Amino acid sequence: MPNEFAVEALGRCPLFVGLGEESRRAIALTLRTRRFRRGEVLFHEGDPGDALFIVASGAVKVVVPSDEGDEAILATLRRGDFLGELALLDGAPRSASAIALEPTETLALPRNRFIALVGAEPAIRDALLSSLATELRRLTAHVAELHFLDLTGRLAARLARLAEEHGTRAADGSTRLDGPLTQGDLAAMIGATRQSVNKLLGEFMEEGLLRIDHETIVIPDLLALSRASRR
């Protein structure tokens, strides 16, 4: 019998939402559940791509580490997101590392099963192409921000994007950035130091662009923050 938790998790993942219940149950039988502690590595850059990971609970950051021990955060993923597909498609080693931001549970789909599904299920193939196109657009925007925006603009733009992708909207129109998000993480996302991010967050608070509520960033007006990235 398939794990009901796995079936439910597949139903939340964009890659599998186009499938019927019966198909998702069949796929669930081939999944391996893996649990990671905060800070534990799902896979390292350079590892062979042997499985697709679906985030069932928790949060994961995808990073490119430097030789000096620093890291650039390419993406943060939460429940329903998936990762690791690139290495499965071209057979090359992992191009980045993935690290759990908090206690995280994932479902791993073996490479041979993934390749077979992409070939046999048009819904998965279409969802995969759409996801790759979305990721390419996101990375293009990120490169443009790094080249054309100053540090203030990059931080405002990244906070606005995080709010749009993962934020929780409140009745008063504000947006909460729930989940683990440190100043060091923000610095690694925009190519800055933690000290610079700390200073800018203080300036944003003085301007009313955000506030801190129990260590959680709250954005009162998302449009105003987006405008601040372009001033």
PDB file of N, CA and C in Angstrom, residues 123-178:
ATOM      1  N   ALA A 123       1.856  14.995 -18.904  1.00  0.00           N
ATOM      2  CA  ALA A 123       1.596  16.002 -17.878  1.00  0.00           C
ATOM      3  C   ALA A 123       2.869  16.325 -17.104  1.00  0.00           C
ATOM      4  N   ILE A 124       3.670  15.309 -16.789  1.00  0.00           N
ATOM      5  CA  ILE A 124       4.931  15.538 -16.080  1.00  0.00           C
ATOM      6  C   ILE A 124       5.924  16.248 -16.988  1.00  0.00           C
ATOM      7  N   ARG A 125       5.980  15.835 -18.242  1.00  0.00           N
ATOM      8  CA  ARG A 125       6.908  16.473 -19.179  1.00  0.00           C
ATOM      9  C   ARG A 125       6.575  17.961 -19.340  1.00  0.00           C
ATOM     10  N   ASP A 126       5.299  18.285 -19.488  1.00  0.00           N
ATOM     11  CA  ASP A 126       4.890  19.682 -19.647  1.00  0.00           C
ATOM     12  C   ASP A 126       5.192  20.487 -18.378  1.00  0.00           C
ATOM     13  N   ALA A 127       4.920  19.891 -17.214  1.00  0.00           N
ATOM     14  CA  ALA A 127       5.185  20.585 -15.953  1.00  0.00           C
ATOM     15  C   ALA A 127       6.677  20.812 -15.767  1.00  0.00           C
ATOM     16  N   LEU A 128       7.491  19.850 -16.175  1.00  0.00           N
ATOM     17  CA  LEU A 128       8.944  19.983 -16.059  1.00  0.00           C
ATOM     18  C   LEU A 128       9.456  21.102 -16.956  1.00  0.00           C
ATOM     19  N   LEU A 129       8.984  21.166 -18.196  1.00  0.00           N
ATOM     20  CA  LEU A 129       9.396  22.234 -19.110  1.00  0.00           C
ATOM     21  C   LEU A 129       8.987  23.592 -18.571  1.00  0.00           C
ATOM     22  N   SER A 130       7.780  23.678 -18.035  1.00  0.00           N
ATOM     23  CA  SER A 130       7.303  24.938 -17.457  1.00  0.00           C
ATOM     24  C   SER A 130       8.173  25.343 -16.273  1.00  0.00           C
ATOM     25  N   SER A 131       8.527  24.370 -15.439  1.00  0.00           N
ATOM     26  CA  SER A 131       9.367  24.661 -14.276  1.00  0.00           C
ATOM     27  C   SER A 131      10.750  25.141 -14.696  1.00  0.00           C
ATOM     28  N   LEU A 132      11.334  24.498 -15.698  1.00  0.00           N
ATOM     29  CA  LEU A 132      12.657  24.900 -16.170  1.00  0.00           C
ATOM     30  C   LEU A 132      12.621  26.309 -16.758  1.00  0.00           C
ATOM     31  N   ALA A 133      11.546  26.637 -17.475  1.00  0.00           N
ATOM     32  CA  ALA A 133      11.416  27.979 -18.036  1.00  0.00           C
ATOM     33  C   ALA A 133      11.280  29.023 -16.927  1.00  0.00           C
ATOM     34  N   THR A 134      10.492  28.690 -15.900  1.00  0.00           N
ATOM     35  CA  THR A 134      10.326  29.608 -14.766  1.00  0.00           C
ATOM     36  C   THR A 134      11.649  29.833 -14.051  1.00  0.00           C
ATOM     37  N   GLU A 135      12.410  28.757 -13.851  1.00  0.00           N
ATOM     38  CA  GLU A 135      13.696  28.871 -13.174  1.00  0.00           C
ATOM     39  C   GLU A 135      14.682  29.692 -13.994  1.00  0.00           C
ATOM     40  N   LEU A 136      14.663  29.538 -15.313  1.00  0.00           N
ATOM     41  CA  LEU A 136      15.547  30.318 -16.166  1.00  0.00           C
ATOM     42  C   LEU A 136      15.202  31.801 -16.084  1.00  0.00           C
ATOM     43  N   ARG A 137      13.907  32.107 -16.088  1.00  0.00           N
ATOM     44  CA  ARG A 137      13.487  33.507 -15.946  1.00  0.00           C
ATOM     45  C   ARG A 137      13.918  34.072 -14.595  1.00  0.00           C
ATOM     46  N   ARG A 138      13.791  33.271 -13.533  1.00  0.00           N
ATOM     47  CA  ARG A 138      14.160  33.732 -12.199  1.00  0.00           C
ATOM     48  C   ARG A 138      15.653  34.021 -12.120  1.00  0.00           C
ATOM     49  N   LEU A 139      16.458  33.119 -12.676  1.00  0.00           N
ATOM     50  CA  LEU A 139      17.898  33.310 -12.652  1.00  0.00           C
ATOM     51  C   LEU A 139      18.317  34.502 -13.525  1.00  0.00           C
ATOM     52  N   THR A 140      17.620  34.710 -14.638  1.00  0.00           N
ATOM     53  CA  THR A 140      17.902  35.875 -15.483  1.00  0.00           C
ATOM     54  C   THR A 140      17.640  37.160 -14.716  1.00  0.00           C
ATOM     55  N   ALA A 141      16.521  37.205 -13.988  1.00  0.00           N
ATOM     56  CA  ALA A 141      16.202  38.389 -13.181  1.00  0.00           C
ATOM     57  C   ALA A 141      17.248  38.589 -12.089  1.00  0.00           C
ATOM     58  N   HIS A 142      17.714  37.485 -11.496  1.00  0.00           N
ATOM     59  CA  HIS A 142      18.714  37.579 -10.436  1.00  0.00           C
ATOM     60  C   HIS A 142      20.025  38.142 -10.976  1.00  0.00           C
ATOM     61  N   VAL A 143      20.443  37.686 -12.144  1.00  0.00           N
ATOM     62  CA  VAL A 143      21.676  38.202 -12.751  1.00  0.00           C
ATOM     63  C   VAL A 143      21.533  39.692 -13.049  1.00  0.00           C
ATOM     64  N   ALA A 144      20.368  40.089 -13.562  1.00  0.00           N
ATOM     65  CA  ALA A 144      20.129  41.506 -13.852  1.00  0.00           C
ATOM     66  C   ALA A 144      20.204  42.346 -12.576  1.00  0.00           C
ATOM     67  N   GLU A 145      19.648  41.833 -11.488  1.00  0.00           N
ATOM     68  CA  GLU A 145      19.701  42.561 -10.218  1.00  0.00           C
ATOM     69  C   GLU A 145      21.144  42.731  -9.750  1.00  0.00           C
ATOM     70  N   LEU A 146      21.942  41.677  -9.853  1.00  0.00           N
ATOM     71  CA  LEU A 146      23.329  41.746  -9.406  1.00  0.00           C
ATOM     72  C   LEU A 146      24.132  42.755 -10.220  1.00  0.00           C
ATOM     73  N   HIS A 147      23.781  42.904 -11.492  1.00  0.00           N
ATOM     74  CA  HIS A 147      24.539  43.802 -12.365  1.00  0.00           C
ATOM     75  C   HIS A 147      24.048  45.242 -12.308  1.00  0.00           C
ATOM     76  N   PHE A 148      22.752  45.444 -12.169  1.00  0.00           N
ATOM     77  CA  PHE A 148      22.189  46.777 -12.372  1.00  0.00           C
ATOM     78  C   PHE A 148      21.637  47.453 -11.118  1.00  0.00           C
ATOM     79  N   LEU A 149      21.470  46.723 -10.036  1.00  0.00           N
ATOM     80  CA  LEU A 149      20.941  47.328  -8.814  1.00  0.00           C
ATOM     81  C   LEU A 149      22.045  47.473  -7.776  1.00  0.00           C
ATOM     82  N   ASP A 150      21.945  48.539  -6.982  1.00  0.00           N
ATOM     83  CA  ASP A 150      22.876  48.656  -5.868  1.00  0.00           C
ATOM     84  C   ASP A 150      22.437  47.722  -4.748  1.00  0.00           C
ATOM     85  N   LEU A 151      23.180  47.728  -3.655  1.00  0.00           N
ATOM     86  CA  LEU A 151      22.904  46.785  -2.570  1.00  0.00           C
ATOM     87  C   LEU A 151      21.506  46.986  -1.991  1.00  0.00           C
ATOM     88  N   THR A 152      21.102  48.237  -1.834  1.00  0.00           N
ATOM     89  CA  THR A 152      19.758  48.523  -1.314  1.00  0.00           C
ATOM     90  C   THR A 152      18.688  47.939  -2.229  1.00  0.00           C
ATOM     91  N   GLY A 153      18.865  48.143  -3.529  1.00  0.00           N
ATOM     92  CA  GLY A 153      17.899  47.630  -4.491  1.00  0.00           C
ATOM     93  C   GLY A 153      17.862  46.118  -4.522  1.00  0.00           C
ATOM     94  N   ARG A 154      19.039  45.482  -4.408  1.00  0.00           N
ATOM     95  CA  ARG A 154      19.076  44.021  -4.438  1.00  0.00           C
ATOM     96  C   ARG A 154      18.361  43.420  -3.229  1.00  0.00           C
ATOM     97  N   LEU A 155      18.564  44.012  -2.055  1.00  0.00           N
ATOM     98  CA  LEU A 155      17.907  43.483  -0.861  1.00  0.00           C
ATOM     99  C   LEU A 155      16.396  43.692  -0.937  1.00  0.00           C
ATOM    100  N   ALA A 156      15.966  44.866  -1.370  1.00  0.00           N
ATOM    101  CA  ALA A 156      14.527  45.130  -1.488  1.00  0.00           C
ATOM    102  C   ALA A 156      13.886  44.189  -2.498  1.00  0.00           C
ATOM    103  N   ALA A 157      14.562  43.991  -3.628  1.00  0.00           N
ATOM    104  CA  ALA A 157      14.016  43.110  -4.661  1.00  0.00           C
ATOM    105  C   ALA A 157      13.943  41.666  -4.178  1.00  0.00           C
ATOM    106  N   ARG A 158      14.969  41.203  -3.459  1.00  0.00           N
ATOM    107  CA  ARG A 158      14.958  39.819  -2.990  1.00  0.00           C
ATOM    108  C   ARG A 158      13.888  39.607  -1.923  1.00  0.00           C
ATOM    109  N   LEU A 159      13.737  40.558  -1.005  1.00  0.00           N
ATOM    110  CA  LEU A 159      12.682  40.438   0.005  1.00  0.00           C
ATOM    111  C   LEU A 159      11.304  40.419  -0.647  1.00  0.00           C
ATOM    112  N   ALA A 160      11.116  41.261  -1.661  1.00  0.00           N
ATOM    113  CA  ALA A 160       9.830  41.289  -2.356  1.00  0.00           C
ATOM    114  C   ALA A 160       9.563  39.953  -3.048  1.00  0.00           C
ATOM    115  N   ARG A 161      10.589  39.370  -3.667  1.00  0.00           N
ATOM    116  CA  ARG A 161      10.389  38.093  -4.346  1.00  0.00           C
ATOM    117  C   ARG A 161      10.112  36.972  -3.341  1.00  0.00           C
ATOM    118  N   LEU A 162      10.826  36.972  -2.232  1.00  0.00           N
ATOM    119  CA  LEU A 162      10.571  35.966  -1.199  1.00  0.00           C
ATOM    120  C   LEU A 162       9.141  36.085  -0.669  1.00  0.00           C
ATOM    121  N   ALA A 163       8.674  37.305  -0.519  1.00  0.00           N
ATOM    122  CA  ALA A 163       7.308  37.514  -0.043  1.00  0.00           C
ATOM    123  C   ALA A 163       6.288  36.994  -1.052  1.00  0.00           C
ATOM    124  N   GLU A 164       6.549  37.228  -2.327  1.00  0.00           N
ATOM    125  CA  GLU A 164       5.627  36.766  -3.365  1.00  0.00           C
ATOM    126  C   GLU A 164       5.617  35.243  -3.468  1.00  0.00           C
ATOM    127  N   GLU A 165       6.790  34.620  -3.313  1.00  0.00           N
ATOM    128  CA  GLU A 165       6.902  33.173  -3.504  1.00  0.00           C
ATOM    129  C   GLU A 165       6.517  32.378  -2.263  1.00  0.00           C
ATOM    130  N   HIS A 166       6.870  32.890  -1.076  1.00  0.00           N
ATOM    131  CA  HIS A 166       6.698  32.091   0.139  1.00  0.00           C
ATOM    132  C   HIS A 166       5.979  32.824   1.264  1.00  0.00           C
ATOM    133  N   GLY A 167       5.625  34.087   1.057  1.00  0.00           N
ATOM    134  CA  GLY A 167       5.036  34.864   2.134  1.00  0.00           C
ATOM    135  C   GLY A 167       3.606  34.463   2.459  1.00  0.00           C
ATOM    136  N   THR A 168       3.179  34.830   3.654  1.00  0.00           N
ATOM    137  CA  THR A 168       1.811  34.598   4.106  1.00  0.00           C
ATOM    138  C   THR A 168       1.108  35.936   4.231  1.00  0.00           C
ATOM    139  N   ARG A 169       0.020  36.112   3.479  1.00  0.00           N
ATOM    140  CA  ARG A 169      -0.710  37.370   3.504  1.00  0.00           C
ATOM    141  C   ARG A 169      -1.643  37.423   4.699  1.00  0.00           C
ATOM    142  N   ALA A 170      -1.679  38.580   5.358  1.00  0.00           N
ATOM    143  CA  ALA A 170      -2.557  38.798   6.504  1.00  0.00           C
ATOM    144  C   ALA A 170      -3.758  39.627   6.080  1.00  0.00           C
ATOM    145  N   ALA A 171      -4.745  39.700   6.951  1.00  0.00           N
ATOM    146  CA  ALA A 171      -5.982  40.423   6.631  1.00  0.00           C
ATOM    147  C   ALA A 171      -5.729  41.909   6.396  1.00  0.00           C
ATOM    148  N   ASP A 172      -4.689  42.460   7.049  1.00  0.00           N
ATOM    149  CA  ASP A 172      -4.402  43.888   6.889  1.00  0.00           C
ATOM    150  C   ASP A 172      -3.583  44.197   5.642  1.00  0.00           C
ATOM    151  N   GLY A 173      -3.318  43.180   4.825  1.00  0.00           N
ATOM    152  CA  GLY A 173      -2.565  43.386   3.587  1.00  0.00           C
ATOM    153  C   GLY A 173      -1.072  43.208   3.724  1.00  0.00           C
ATOM    154  N   SER A 174      -0.581  43.010   4.936  1.00  0.00           N
ATOM    155  CA  SER A 174       0.853  42.795   5.134  1.00  0.00           C
ATOM    156  C   SER A 174       1.228  41.357   4.758  1.00  0.00           C
ATOM    157  N   THR A 175       2.519  41.126   4.595  1.00  0.00           N
ATOM    158  CA  THR A 175       3.025  39.808   4.219  1.00  0.00           C
ATOM    159  C   THR A 175       4.113  39.397   5.192  1.00  0.00           C
ATOM    160  N   ARG A 176       3.995  38.184   5.746  1.00  0.00           N
ATOM    161  CA  ARG A 176       4.987  37.643   6.676  1.00  0.00           C
ATOM    162  C   ARG A 176       5.903  36.674   5.946  1.00  0.00           C
ATOM    163  N   LEU A 177       7.197  36.817   6.197  1.00  0.00           N
ATOM    164  CA  LEU A 177       8.169  35.880   5.642  1.00  0.00           C
ATOM    165  C   LEU A 177       8.437  34.810   6.693  1.00  0.00           C
ATOM    166  N   ASP A 178       7.539  33.840   6.769  1.00  0.00           N
ATOM    167  CA  ASP A 178       7.677  32.774   7.758  1.00  0.00           C
ATOM    168  C   ASP A 178       8.811  31.837   7.369  1.00  0.00           C
TER     169      ASP A 178
END
